Amino acid sequence: MEENMEEGQTQKGCSECCLKCLSGIPYASLIATILLYAGVALFCGCGHEALSGTVTILQTYFDVVRSPVDALDVFTMIDILKYVIYGVAAAFFVYGILLMVEGFFTTGAIRDLYGDFKITTCGRCVSAWFIMLTYIFLLAWLGITAFTSLPVFMYFNIWNTCQNMTSTGNTDMCFDLRQFGIVSINEDKKICTKDNNFTKMCESNELDLTFHLFVCALAGAGAAVIAMVHYLMVLSANWAYVKDACRMQKYEDIKSKEEQELHDIHSTRSKERLNAYT
């Protein structure tokens, strides 16, 4: 009988501990972090492979050659964009961890565990700093989304022309890379629907795969924008919580100070009465 009671108390203690741990998880920050990691992974992975596919298409079907000297050509720009993608992946991996830590230390469970003092002393400044930084990153991701939509638009035009080659008839449509700023004005790098290279490009997997990879990269950038907006809402709520906690701490300090003064006054009067009586 006693063993069953001890086992029941152990299970009750474990369940209470699990509930306390679950109550300390910042679910809003967790959802935003998952969305951010998914968006950044989709953008960086698909964007990197789409850039590699772009190099293959330019060299194979548009006959664009890499410059032998250290000139800023389209291939050099693609290499730079790949390094930027590496930096974005590493930076936002760290930033997501920092925001999760900030979310943990502004939950009610952490406040009950460590007290208000450790949160309200510097938590307000930290929350305000994260709000400003997240707003800047939101603007950056909006710019990245707009920039990613440009290759999607260009590839969609080519892909749509390939899908509707039978409806174009005898019309000879051409795609000139100079119109998109990919090559200089002096270079005549274009491909027309009646060329063999255009037919081969439409029949190959590179065009379809690269186009859809850019679409996935655009979707990843959009997911990162949504995650930044979600983070702004979470951080604003946390900042308001820390601000209220700071005011409540000041109120409690003033209240305890007044109660202590009243207690001292009452003790002094009691001693005076006792001395007068004796």
PDB file of C-alpha atoms in Angstrom:
ATOM      1  CA  MET A   1       0.000   0.000   0.000  1.00  0.00           C
ATOM      2  CA  GLU A   2       2.785   2.427   0.932  1.00  0.00           C
ATOM      3  CA  GLU A   3       4.698   1.523  -2.254  1.00  0.00           C
ATOM      4  CA  ASN A   4       1.634   2.377  -4.385  1.00  0.00           C
ATOM      5  CA  MET A   5       1.279   5.695  -2.594  1.00  0.00           C
ATOM      6  CA  GLU A   6       4.957   6.516  -3.131  1.00  0.00           C
ATOM      7  CA  GLU A   7       4.677   5.535  -6.820  1.00  0.00           C
ATOM      8  CA  GLY A   8       1.617   7.766  -7.222  1.00  0.00           C
ATOM      9  CA  GLN A   9       3.403  10.695  -5.600  1.00  0.00           C
ATOM     10  CA  THR A  10       6.421  10.136  -7.890  1.00  0.00           C
ATOM     11  CA  GLN A  11       4.211  10.138 -11.005  1.00  0.00           C
ATOM     12  CA  LYS A  12       2.434  13.266  -9.763  1.00  0.00           C
ATOM     13  CA  GLY A  13       5.759  14.992  -9.183  1.00  0.00           C
ATOM     14  CA  CYS A  14       6.992  14.047 -12.676  1.00  0.00           C
ATOM     15  CA  SER A  15       3.789  15.289 -14.293  1.00  0.00           C
ATOM     16  CA  GLU A  16       3.994  18.592 -12.417  1.00  0.00           C
ATOM     17  CA  CYS A  17       7.628  18.971 -13.461  1.00  0.00           C
ATOM     18  CA  CYS A  18       6.750  18.289 -17.110  1.00  0.00           C
ATOM     19  CA  LEU A  19       3.884  20.779 -17.013  1.00  0.00           C
ATOM     20  CA  LYS A  20       6.179  23.396 -15.495  1.00  0.00           C
ATOM     21  CA  CYS A  21       8.777  22.805 -18.208  1.00  0.00           C
ATOM     22  CA  LEU A  22       6.143  22.989 -20.963  1.00  0.00           C
ATOM     23  CA  SER A  23       4.754  26.214 -19.510  1.00  0.00           C
ATOM     24  CA  GLY A  24       8.211  27.781 -19.745  1.00  0.00           C
ATOM     25  CA  ILE A  25       8.538  27.229 -23.516  1.00  0.00           C
ATOM     26  CA  PRO A  26       7.963  30.435 -25.550  1.00  0.00           C
ATOM     27  CA  TYR A  27       5.712  28.876 -28.181  1.00  0.00           C
ATOM     28  CA  ALA A  28       5.332  32.101 -30.186  1.00  0.00           C
ATOM     29  CA  SER A  29       9.111  32.497 -30.468  1.00  0.00           C
ATOM     30  CA  LEU A  30       9.438  28.785 -31.238  1.00  0.00           C
ATOM     31  CA  ILE A  31       6.979  29.000 -34.141  1.00  0.00           C
ATOM     32  CA  ALA A  32       8.717  32.108 -35.495  1.00  0.00           C
ATOM     33  CA  THR A  33      12.129  30.405 -35.206  1.00  0.00           C
ATOM     34  CA  ILE A  34      10.937  27.290 -37.051  1.00  0.00           C
ATOM     35  CA  LEU A  35       9.442  29.469 -39.775  1.00  0.00           C
ATOM     36  CA  LEU A  36      12.652  31.515 -40.003  1.00  0.00           C
ATOM     37  CA  TYR A  37      14.888  28.444 -40.251  1.00  0.00           C
ATOM     38  CA  ALA A  38      12.617  26.857 -42.852  1.00  0.00           C
ATOM     39  CA  GLY A  39      12.531  30.037 -44.935  1.00  0.00           C
ATOM     40  CA  VAL A  40      16.285  30.665 -44.709  1.00  0.00           C
ATOM     41  CA  ALA A  41      17.083  27.024 -45.516  1.00  0.00           C
ATOM     42  CA  LEU A  42      14.731  27.076 -48.507  1.00  0.00           C
ATOM     43  CA  PHE A  43      16.094  30.381 -49.766  1.00  0.00           C
ATOM     44  CA  CYS A  44      19.773  29.523 -49.305  1.00  0.00           C
ATOM     45  CA  GLY A  45      19.599  25.933 -50.564  1.00  0.00           C
ATOM     46  CA  CYS A  46      17.375  26.530 -53.568  1.00  0.00           C
ATOM     47  CA  GLY A  47      19.002  29.876 -54.355  1.00  0.00           C
ATOM     48  CA  HIS A  48      22.488  28.344 -54.378  1.00  0.00           C
ATOM     49  CA  GLU A  49      21.465  25.518 -56.705  1.00  0.00           C
ATOM     50  CA  ALA A  50      19.500  27.904 -58.932  1.00  0.00           C
ATOM     51  CA  LEU A  51      22.583  30.095 -59.355  1.00  0.00           C
ATOM     52  CA  SER A  52      24.622  27.034 -60.302  1.00  0.00           C
ATOM     53  CA  GLY A  53      21.948  26.094 -62.846  1.00  0.00           C
ATOM     54  CA  THR A  54      22.045  29.638 -64.229  1.00  0.00           C
ATOM     55  CA  VAL A  55      25.787  29.303 -64.861  1.00  0.00           C
ATOM     56  CA  THR A  56      25.185  26.064 -66.771  1.00  0.00           C
ATOM     57  CA  ILE A  57      22.419  27.616 -68.893  1.00  0.00           C
ATOM     58  CA  LEU A  58      24.472  30.710 -69.730  1.00  0.00           C
ATOM     59  CA  GLN A  59      27.530  28.707 -70.724  1.00  0.00           C
ATOM     60  CA  THR A  60      25.706  25.945 -72.604  1.00  0.00           C
ATOM     61  CA  TYR A  61      22.872  27.662 -74.455  1.00  0.00           C
ATOM     62  CA  PHE A  62      23.744  31.370 -74.517  1.00  0.00           C
ATOM     63  CA  ASP A  63      27.460  30.793 -75.193  1.00  0.00           C
ATOM     64  CA  VAL A  64      28.517  33.216 -72.462  1.00  0.00           C
ATOM     65  CA  VAL A  65      32.182  32.749 -71.572  1.00  0.00           C
ATOM     66  CA  ARG A  66      33.777  33.568 -68.243  1.00  0.00           C
ATOM     67  CA  SER A  67      36.100  36.538 -68.460  1.00  0.00           C
ATOM     68  CA  PRO A  68      39.786  35.491 -68.318  1.00  0.00           C
ATOM     69  CA  VAL A  69      40.749  38.614 -66.363  1.00  0.00           C
ATOM     70  CA  ASP A  70      39.484  39.709 -62.958  1.00  0.00           C
ATOM     71  CA  ALA A  71      36.516  41.596 -64.365  1.00  0.00           C
ATOM     72  CA  LEU A  72      33.100  42.012 -62.773  1.00  0.00           C
ATOM     73  CA  ASP A  73      31.120  39.807 -65.152  1.00  0.00           C
ATOM     74  CA  VAL A  74      27.948  37.831 -64.523  1.00  0.00           C
ATOM     75  CA  PHE A  75      29.854  34.766 -63.269  1.00  0.00           C
ATOM     76  CA  THR A  76      31.791  36.819 -60.727  1.00  0.00           C
ATOM     77  CA  MET A  77      28.511  38.314 -59.495  1.00  0.00           C
ATOM     78  CA  ILE A  78      27.030  34.835 -59.156  1.00  0.00           C
ATOM     79  CA  ASP A  79      30.043  33.726 -57.104  1.00  0.00           C
ATOM     80  CA  ILE A  80      29.598  36.779 -54.859  1.00  0.00           C
ATOM     81  CA  LEU A  81      25.903  35.975 -54.401  1.00  0.00           C
ATOM     82  CA  LYS A  82      26.811  32.438 -53.358  1.00  0.00           C
ATOM     83  CA  TYR A  83      29.119  33.768 -50.645  1.00  0.00           C
ATOM     84  CA  VAL A  84      26.338  36.132 -49.540  1.00  0.00           C
ATOM     85  CA  ILE A  85      24.039  33.115 -49.237  1.00  0.00           C
ATOM     86  CA  TYR A  86      26.587  31.378 -46.988  1.00  0.00           C
ATOM     87  CA  GLY A  87      26.729  34.453 -44.774  1.00  0.00           C
ATOM     88  CA  VAL A  88      22.938  34.784 -44.604  1.00  0.00           C
ATOM     89  CA  ALA A  89      22.565  31.141 -43.557  1.00  0.00           C
ATOM     90  CA  ALA A  90      25.145  31.437 -40.756  1.00  0.00           C
ATOM     91  CA  ALA A  91      23.960  34.838 -39.518  1.00  0.00           C
ATOM     92  CA  PHE A  92      20.287  33.954 -39.225  1.00  0.00           C
ATOM     93  CA  PHE A  93      21.057  30.598 -37.629  1.00  0.00           C
ATOM     94  CA  VAL A  94      22.761  32.489 -34.795  1.00  0.00           C
ATOM     95  CA  TYR A  95      20.080  35.198 -34.740  1.00  0.00           C
ATOM     96  CA  GLY A  96      17.308  32.628 -34.387  1.00  0.00           C
ATOM     97  CA  ILE A  97      19.068  31.119 -31.354  1.00  0.00           C
ATOM     98  CA  LEU A  98      19.454  34.570 -29.769  1.00  0.00           C
ATOM     99  CA  LEU A  99      15.758  35.333 -30.235  1.00  0.00           C
ATOM    100  CA  MET A 100      14.808  31.980 -28.739  1.00  0.00           C
ATOM    101  CA  VAL A 101      16.971  32.688 -25.688  1.00  0.00           C
ATOM    102  CA  GLU A 102      15.368  36.120 -25.357  1.00  0.00           C
ATOM    103  CA  GLY A 103      11.948  34.475 -25.550  1.00  0.00           C
ATOM    104  CA  PHE A 104      12.836  31.986 -22.809  1.00  0.00           C
ATOM    105  CA  PHE A 105      13.980  34.721 -20.437  1.00  0.00           C
ATOM    106  CA  THR A 106      10.789  36.745 -20.825  1.00  0.00           C
ATOM    107  CA  THR A 107       8.329  33.963 -20.053  1.00  0.00           C
ATOM    108  CA  GLY A 108       6.409  33.839 -16.805  1.00  0.00           C
ATOM    109  CA  ALA A 109       8.022  30.572 -15.782  1.00  0.00           C
ATOM    110  CA  ILE A 110      11.529  32.055 -15.882  1.00  0.00           C
ATOM    111  CA  ARG A 111      10.278  35.088 -13.985  1.00  0.00           C
ATOM    112  CA  ASP A 112       8.856  32.859 -11.269  1.00  0.00           C
ATOM    113  CA  LEU A 113      12.079  30.850 -11.179  1.00  0.00           C
ATOM    114  CA  TYR A 114      14.631  33.674 -11.053  1.00  0.00           C
ATOM    115  CA  GLY A 115      12.517  36.592  -9.894  1.00  0.00           C
ATOM    116  CA  ASP A 116      11.739  39.903 -11.581  1.00  0.00           C
ATOM    117  CA  PHE A 117      15.037  41.616 -10.811  1.00  0.00           C
ATOM    118  CA  LYS A 118      17.199  39.745 -13.309  1.00  0.00           C
ATOM    119  CA  ILE A 119      14.690  40.354 -16.086  1.00  0.00           C
ATOM    120  CA  THR A 120      13.734  43.960 -15.557  1.00  0.00           C
ATOM    121  CA  THR A 121      17.222  45.405 -15.002  1.00  0.00           C
ATOM    122  CA  CYS A 122      18.502  44.832 -18.562  1.00  0.00           C
ATOM    123  CA  GLY A 123      15.674  42.948 -20.240  1.00  0.00           C
ATOM    124  CA  ARG A 124      13.936  46.118 -21.328  1.00  0.00           C
ATOM    125  CA  CYS A 125      17.007  47.416 -23.177  1.00  0.00           C
ATOM    126  CA  VAL A 126      17.683  44.009 -24.731  1.00  0.00           C
ATOM    127  CA  SER A 127      14.086  43.704 -25.981  1.00  0.00           C
ATOM    128  CA  ALA A 128      14.191  47.196 -27.482  1.00  0.00           C
ATOM    129  CA  TRP A 129      17.490  46.416 -29.212  1.00  0.00           C
ATOM    130  CA  PHE A 130      16.095  43.183 -30.688  1.00  0.00           C
ATOM    131  CA  ILE A 131      13.006  45.044 -31.927  1.00  0.00           C
ATOM    132  CA  MET A 132      15.173  47.573 -33.775  1.00  0.00           C
ATOM    133  CA  LEU A 133      17.434  44.870 -35.227  1.00  0.00           C
ATOM    134  CA  THR A 134      14.500  42.692 -36.314  1.00  0.00           C
ATOM    135  CA  TYR A 135      12.875  45.667 -38.026  1.00  0.00           C
ATOM    136  CA  ILE A 136      16.095  46.266 -39.995  1.00  0.00           C
ATOM    137  CA  PHE A 137      16.230  42.577 -40.958  1.00  0.00           C
ATOM    138  CA  LEU A 138      12.580  42.763 -42.026  1.00  0.00           C
ATOM    139  CA  LEU A 139      13.430  45.567 -44.452  1.00  0.00           C
ATOM    140  CA  ALA A 140      16.436  43.566 -45.665  1.00  0.00           C
ATOM    141  CA  TRP A 141      14.324  40.482 -46.350  1.00  0.00           C
ATOM    142  CA  LEU A 142      11.774  42.594 -48.187  1.00  0.00           C
ATOM    143  CA  GLY A 143      14.594  43.771 -50.441  1.00  0.00           C
ATOM    144  CA  ILE A 144      15.846  40.185 -50.876  1.00  0.00           C
ATOM    145  CA  THR A 145      12.316  39.068 -51.822  1.00  0.00           C
ATOM    146  CA  ALA A 146      12.030  41.834 -54.407  1.00  0.00           C
ATOM    147  CA  PHE A 147      15.490  40.975 -55.799  1.00  0.00           C
ATOM    148  CA  THR A 148      14.643  37.249 -55.987  1.00  0.00           C
ATOM    149  CA  SER A 149      11.487  37.993 -57.962  1.00  0.00           C
ATOM    150  CA  LEU A 150      13.587  39.348 -60.872  1.00  0.00           C
ATOM    151  CA  PRO A 151      15.109  35.998 -61.977  1.00  0.00           C
ATOM    152  CA  VAL A 152      11.736  34.348 -61.381  1.00  0.00           C
ATOM    153  CA  PHE A 153      10.183  36.811 -63.826  1.00  0.00           C
ATOM    154  CA  MET A 154      12.938  36.284 -66.406  1.00  0.00           C
ATOM    155  CA  TYR A 155      12.843  32.496 -66.173  1.00  0.00           C
ATOM    156  CA  PHE A 156       9.059  32.508 -66.275  1.00  0.00           C
ATOM    157  CA  ASN A 157       9.111  34.323 -69.615  1.00  0.00           C
ATOM    158  CA  ILE A 158      11.527  31.794 -71.109  1.00  0.00           C
ATOM    159  CA  TRP A 159       9.761  28.802 -69.526  1.00  0.00           C
ATOM    160  CA  ASN A 160       6.348  30.039 -70.664  1.00  0.00           C
ATOM    161  CA  THR A 161       7.656  30.496 -74.221  1.00  0.00           C
ATOM    162  CA  CYS A 162       8.974  26.944 -74.193  1.00  0.00           C
ATOM    163  CA  GLN A 163       5.601  25.647 -73.024  1.00  0.00           C
ATOM    164  CA  ASN A 164       3.780  27.544 -75.794  1.00  0.00           C
ATOM    165  CA  MET A 165       6.162  27.023 -78.718  1.00  0.00           C
ATOM    166  CA  THR A 166       3.430  25.481 -80.836  1.00  0.00           C
ATOM    167  CA  SER A 167       1.176  28.530 -80.427  1.00  0.00           C
ATOM    168  CA  THR A 168       3.887  30.987 -81.534  1.00  0.00           C
ATOM    169  CA  GLY A 169       3.850  29.582 -85.058  1.00  0.00           C
ATOM    170  CA  ASN A 170       6.374  31.137 -87.382  1.00  0.00           C
ATOM    171  CA  THR A 171       7.062  34.053 -85.021  1.00  0.00           C
ATOM    172  CA  ASP A 172      10.747  34.264 -84.192  1.00  0.00           C
ATOM    173  CA  MET A 173      10.974  35.503 -80.598  1.00  0.00           C
ATOM    174  CA  CYS A 174      14.384  36.342 -79.185  1.00  0.00           C
ATOM    175  CA  PHE A 175      15.737  36.752 -75.647  1.00  0.00           C
ATOM    176  CA  ASP A 176      18.625  39.204 -75.501  1.00  0.00           C
ATOM    177  CA  LEU A 177      20.727  39.094 -72.347  1.00  0.00           C
ATOM    178  CA  ARG A 178      21.619  42.752 -72.806  1.00  0.00           C
ATOM    179  CA  GLN A 179      18.023  43.666 -71.934  1.00  0.00           C
ATOM    180  CA  PHE A 180      18.485  42.166 -68.468  1.00  0.00           C
ATOM    181  CA  GLY A 181      21.922  43.663 -67.861  1.00  0.00           C
ATOM    182  CA  ILE A 182      23.571  40.244 -67.706  1.00  0.00           C
ATOM    183  CA  VAL A 183      26.143  41.064 -70.385  1.00  0.00           C
ATOM    184  CA  SER A 184      27.555  44.352 -71.631  1.00  0.00           C
ATOM    185  CA  ILE A 185      26.049  46.309 -74.508  1.00  0.00           C
ATOM    186  CA  ASN A 186      28.909  45.353 -76.824  1.00  0.00           C
ATOM    187  CA  GLU A 187      28.208  41.628 -76.505  1.00  0.00           C
ATOM    188  CA  ASP A 188      25.529  40.145 -78.726  1.00  0.00           C
ATOM    189  CA  LYS A 189      24.282  37.255 -76.595  1.00  0.00           C
ATOM    190  CA  LYS A 190      20.753  36.329 -77.571  1.00  0.00           C
ATOM    191  CA  ILE A 191      18.789  33.209 -78.327  1.00  0.00           C
ATOM    192  CA  CYS A 192      15.717  32.915 -80.563  1.00  0.00           C
ATOM    193  CA  THR A 193      12.915  30.395 -80.689  1.00  0.00           C
ATOM    194  CA  LYS A 194      14.027  29.100 -84.114  1.00  0.00           C
ATOM    195  CA  ASP A 195      17.562  28.351 -82.896  1.00  0.00           C
ATOM    196  CA  ASN A 196      18.636  24.824 -82.103  1.00  0.00           C
ATOM    197  CA  ASN A 197      20.021  25.954 -78.750  1.00  0.00           C
ATOM    198  CA  PHE A 198      16.606  27.235 -77.716  1.00  0.00           C
ATOM    199  CA  THR A 199      14.979  23.912 -78.600  1.00  0.00           C
ATOM    200  CA  LYS A 200      17.651  22.011 -76.703  1.00  0.00           C
ATOM    201  CA  MET A 201      17.246  24.313 -73.701  1.00  0.00           C
ATOM    202  CA  CYS A 202      13.494  23.771 -73.640  1.00  0.00           C
ATOM    203  CA  GLU A 203      13.920  20.000 -73.862  1.00  0.00           C
ATOM    204  CA  SER A 204      16.580  19.888 -71.131  1.00  0.00           C
ATOM    205  CA  ASN A 205      15.983  19.653 -67.398  1.00  0.00           C
ATOM    206  CA  GLU A 206      18.178  22.627 -66.509  1.00  0.00           C
ATOM    207  CA  LEU A 207      15.627  25.282 -67.433  1.00  0.00           C
ATOM    208  CA  ASP A 208      12.663  23.687 -65.672  1.00  0.00           C
ATOM    209  CA  LEU A 209      14.698  22.810 -62.575  1.00  0.00           C
ATOM    210  CA  THR A 210      16.364  26.236 -62.303  1.00  0.00           C
ATOM    211  CA  PHE A 211      13.052  28.055 -62.723  1.00  0.00           C
ATOM    212  CA  HIS A 212      11.340  26.068 -60.000  1.00  0.00           C
ATOM    213  CA  LEU A 213      14.368  26.408 -57.716  1.00  0.00           C
ATOM    214  CA  PHE A 214      14.122  30.186 -58.022  1.00  0.00           C
ATOM    215  CA  VAL A 215      10.399  29.942 -57.226  1.00  0.00           C
ATOM    216  CA  CYS A 216      11.207  27.934 -54.085  1.00  0.00           C
ATOM    217  CA  ALA A 217      13.888  30.474 -53.137  1.00  0.00           C
ATOM    218  CA  LEU A 218      11.302  33.253 -53.529  1.00  0.00           C
ATOM    219  CA  ALA A 219       8.903  31.296 -51.299  1.00  0.00           C
ATOM    220  CA  GLY A 220      11.670  30.899 -48.713  1.00  0.00           C
ATOM    221  CA  ALA A 221      12.348  34.638 -48.725  1.00  0.00           C
ATOM    222  CA  GLY A 222       8.623  35.269 -48.236  1.00  0.00           C
ATOM    223  CA  ALA A 223       8.585  32.826 -45.307  1.00  0.00           C
ATOM    224  CA  ALA A 224      11.516  34.704 -43.757  1.00  0.00           C
ATOM    225  CA  VAL A 225       9.574  37.979 -44.107  1.00  0.00           C
ATOM    226  CA  ILE A 226       6.590  36.416 -42.312  1.00  0.00           C
ATOM    227  CA  ALA A 227       8.937  35.130 -39.597  1.00  0.00           C
ATOM    228  CA  MET A 228      10.377  38.628 -39.106  1.00  0.00           C
ATOM    229  CA  VAL A 229       6.860  40.072 -38.763  1.00  0.00           C
ATOM    230  CA  HIS A 230       6.031  37.323 -36.262  1.00  0.00           C
ATOM    231  CA  TYR A 231       9.201  38.104 -34.319  1.00  0.00           C
ATOM    232  CA  LEU A 232       8.295  41.801 -34.227  1.00  0.00           C
ATOM    233  CA  MET A 233       4.915  40.968 -32.669  1.00  0.00           C
ATOM    234  CA  VAL A 234       6.526  38.616 -30.139  1.00  0.00           C
ATOM    235  CA  LEU A 235       9.282  41.075 -29.229  1.00  0.00           C
ATOM    236  CA  SER A 236       6.809  43.943 -28.865  1.00  0.00           C
ATOM    237  CA  ALA A 237       4.694  41.825 -26.513  1.00  0.00           C
ATOM    238  CA  ASN A 238       7.809  40.834 -24.537  1.00  0.00           C
ATOM    239  CA  TRP A 239       8.922  44.445 -24.312  1.00  0.00           C
ATOM    240  CA  ALA A 240       5.501  45.451 -22.976  1.00  0.00           C
ATOM    241  CA  TYR A 241       5.670  42.613 -20.466  1.00  0.00           C
ATOM    242  CA  VAL A 242       9.135  43.644 -19.264  1.00  0.00           C
ATOM    243  CA  LYS A 243       7.989  47.265 -19.017  1.00  0.00           C
ATOM    244  CA  ASP A 244       4.988  46.274 -16.898  1.00  0.00           C
ATOM    245  CA  ALA A 245       7.178  44.001 -14.793  1.00  0.00           C
ATOM    246  CA  CYS A 246       9.557  46.904 -14.162  1.00  0.00           C
ATOM    247  CA  ARG A 247       6.681  49.148 -13.067  1.00  0.00           C
ATOM    248  CA  MET A 248       5.309  46.391 -10.859  1.00  0.00           C
ATOM    249  CA  GLN A 249       8.732  45.922  -9.302  1.00  0.00           C
ATOM    250  CA  LYS A 250       8.948  49.642  -8.508  1.00  0.00           C
ATOM    251  CA  TYR A 251       5.437  49.541  -7.046  1.00  0.00           C
ATOM    252  CA  GLU A 252       6.311  46.559  -4.868  1.00  0.00           C
ATOM    253  CA  ASP A 253       9.486  48.275  -3.665  1.00  0.00           C
ATOM    254  CA  ILE A 254       7.592  51.454  -2.721  1.00  0.00           C
ATOM    255  CA  LYS A 255       4.850  49.426  -1.068  1.00  0.00           C
ATOM    256  CA  SER A 256       7.274  47.346   0.998  1.00  0.00           C
ATOM    257  CA  LYS A 257       9.172  50.500   1.973  1.00  0.00           C
ATOM    258  CA  GLU A 258       5.976  52.179   3.176  1.00  0.00           C
ATOM    259  CA  GLU A 259       4.938  49.061   5.065  1.00  0.00           C
ATOM    260  CA  GLN A 260       8.352  48.942   6.716  1.00  0.00           C
ATOM    261  CA  GLU A 261       8.065  52.593   7.721  1.00  0.00           C
ATOM    262  CA  LEU A 262       4.587  52.006   9.175  1.00  0.00           C
ATOM    263  CA  HIS A 263       5.902  48.991  11.022  1.00  0.00           C
ATOM    264  CA  ASP A 264       8.805  51.033  12.437  1.00  0.00           C
ATOM    265  CA  ILE A 265       6.437  53.812  13.498  1.00  0.00           C
ATOM    266  CA  HIS A 266       4.107  51.322  15.158  1.00  0.00           C
ATOM    267  CA  SER A 267       7.028  49.647  16.952  1.00  0.00           C
ATOM    268  CA  THR A 268       8.354  53.020  18.157  1.00  0.00           C
ATOM    269  CA  ARG A 269       4.961  54.064  19.557  1.00  0.00           C
ATOM    270  CA  SER A 270       4.538  50.705  21.253  1.00  0.00           C
ATOM    271  CA  LYS A 271       7.897  51.105  22.935  1.00  0.00           C
ATOM    272  CA  GLU A 272       7.038  54.662  24.032  1.00  0.00           C
ATOM    273  CA  ARG A 273       3.737  53.507  25.555  1.00  0.00           C
ATOM    274  CA  LEU A 274       5.473  50.663  27.294  1.00  0.00           C
ATOM    275  CA  ASN A 275       8.101  53.004  28.719  1.00  0.00           C
ATOM    276  CA  ALA A 276       5.431  55.482  29.844  1.00  0.00           C
ATOM    277  CA  TYR A 277       3.491  52.710  31.534  1.00  0.00           C
ATOM    278  CA  THR A 278       6.518  51.414  33.377  1.00  0.00           C
TER     279      THR A 278
END
